[in-house]
Short mmCIF file of C-alpha atoms in Angstrom, two decimals:
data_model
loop_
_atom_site.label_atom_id
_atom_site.label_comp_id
_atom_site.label_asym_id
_atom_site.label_seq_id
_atom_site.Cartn_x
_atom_site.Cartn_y
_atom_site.Cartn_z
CA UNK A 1 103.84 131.99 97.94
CA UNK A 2 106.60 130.11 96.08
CA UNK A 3 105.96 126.17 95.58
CA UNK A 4 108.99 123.92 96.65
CA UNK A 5 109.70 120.30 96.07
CA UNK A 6 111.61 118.79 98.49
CA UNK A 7 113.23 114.91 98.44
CA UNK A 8 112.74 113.46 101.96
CA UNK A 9 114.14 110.14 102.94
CA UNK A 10 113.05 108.00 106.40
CA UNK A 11 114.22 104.78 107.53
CA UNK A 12 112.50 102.77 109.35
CA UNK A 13 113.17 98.67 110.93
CA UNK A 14 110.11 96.88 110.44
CA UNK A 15 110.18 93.55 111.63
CA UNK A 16 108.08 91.09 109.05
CA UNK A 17 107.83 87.40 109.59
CA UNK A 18 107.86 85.65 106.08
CA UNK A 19 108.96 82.71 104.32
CA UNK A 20 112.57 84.29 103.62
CA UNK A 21 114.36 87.36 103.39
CA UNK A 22 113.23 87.99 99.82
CA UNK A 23 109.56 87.86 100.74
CA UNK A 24 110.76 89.64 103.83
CA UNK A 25 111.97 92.75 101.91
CA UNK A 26 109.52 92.57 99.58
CA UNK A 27 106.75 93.28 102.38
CA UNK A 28 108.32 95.82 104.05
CA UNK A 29 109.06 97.87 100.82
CA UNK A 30 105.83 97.00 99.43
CA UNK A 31 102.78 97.27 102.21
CA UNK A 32 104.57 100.12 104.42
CA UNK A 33 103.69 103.67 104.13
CA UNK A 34 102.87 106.63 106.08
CA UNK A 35 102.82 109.46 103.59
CA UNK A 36 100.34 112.06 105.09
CA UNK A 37 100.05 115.90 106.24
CA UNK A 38 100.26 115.97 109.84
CA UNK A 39 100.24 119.71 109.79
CA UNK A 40 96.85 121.01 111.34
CA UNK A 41 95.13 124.43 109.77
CA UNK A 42 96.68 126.55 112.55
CA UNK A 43 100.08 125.41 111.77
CA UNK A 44 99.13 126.67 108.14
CA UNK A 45 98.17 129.65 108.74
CA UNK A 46 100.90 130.40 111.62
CA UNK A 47 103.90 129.36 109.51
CA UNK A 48 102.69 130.16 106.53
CA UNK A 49 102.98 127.02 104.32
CA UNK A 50 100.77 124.10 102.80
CA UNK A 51 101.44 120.90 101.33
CA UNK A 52 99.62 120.20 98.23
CA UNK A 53 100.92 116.24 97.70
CA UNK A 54 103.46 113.93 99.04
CA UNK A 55 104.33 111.05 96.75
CA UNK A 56 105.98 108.17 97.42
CA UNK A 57 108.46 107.22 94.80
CA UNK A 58 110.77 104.37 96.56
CA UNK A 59 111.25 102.19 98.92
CA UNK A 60 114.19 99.82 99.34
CA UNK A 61 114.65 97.30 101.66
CA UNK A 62 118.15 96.22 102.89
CA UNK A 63 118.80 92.90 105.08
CA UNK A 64 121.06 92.86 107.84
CA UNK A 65 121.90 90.66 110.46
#
């Protein structure tokens, strides 16, 4: 089996209640993630794949009115 890396990007509105928007954005991008395998063995071994790591290398937060 061949190893691939992939670059996946998500969005997601989270809603933070803070001081202002700079400690706003700063939350969000900073205490967020949900970087896990949801795949279970019997996905593995029907399709044929695994995921050795997922690594989350940004975040960026944009306001908006």
């Amino acid at each position: 089996m061949k190893t691939f890396q992939v670059i996946l990007t998500k969005s997601y509105v989270v809603t933070v209640n803070a001081e202002n928007e700079r400690q706003a954005k700063h939350a969000a991008e900073f205490y967020t993630s949900d970087i896990y395998d949801i795949s279970s063995d019997k996905d593995k071994r029907i399709f044929n794949f695994s995921i050795e790591d997922i690594e989350c290398k940004m975040n960026e937060g944009i306001i908006f009115d």
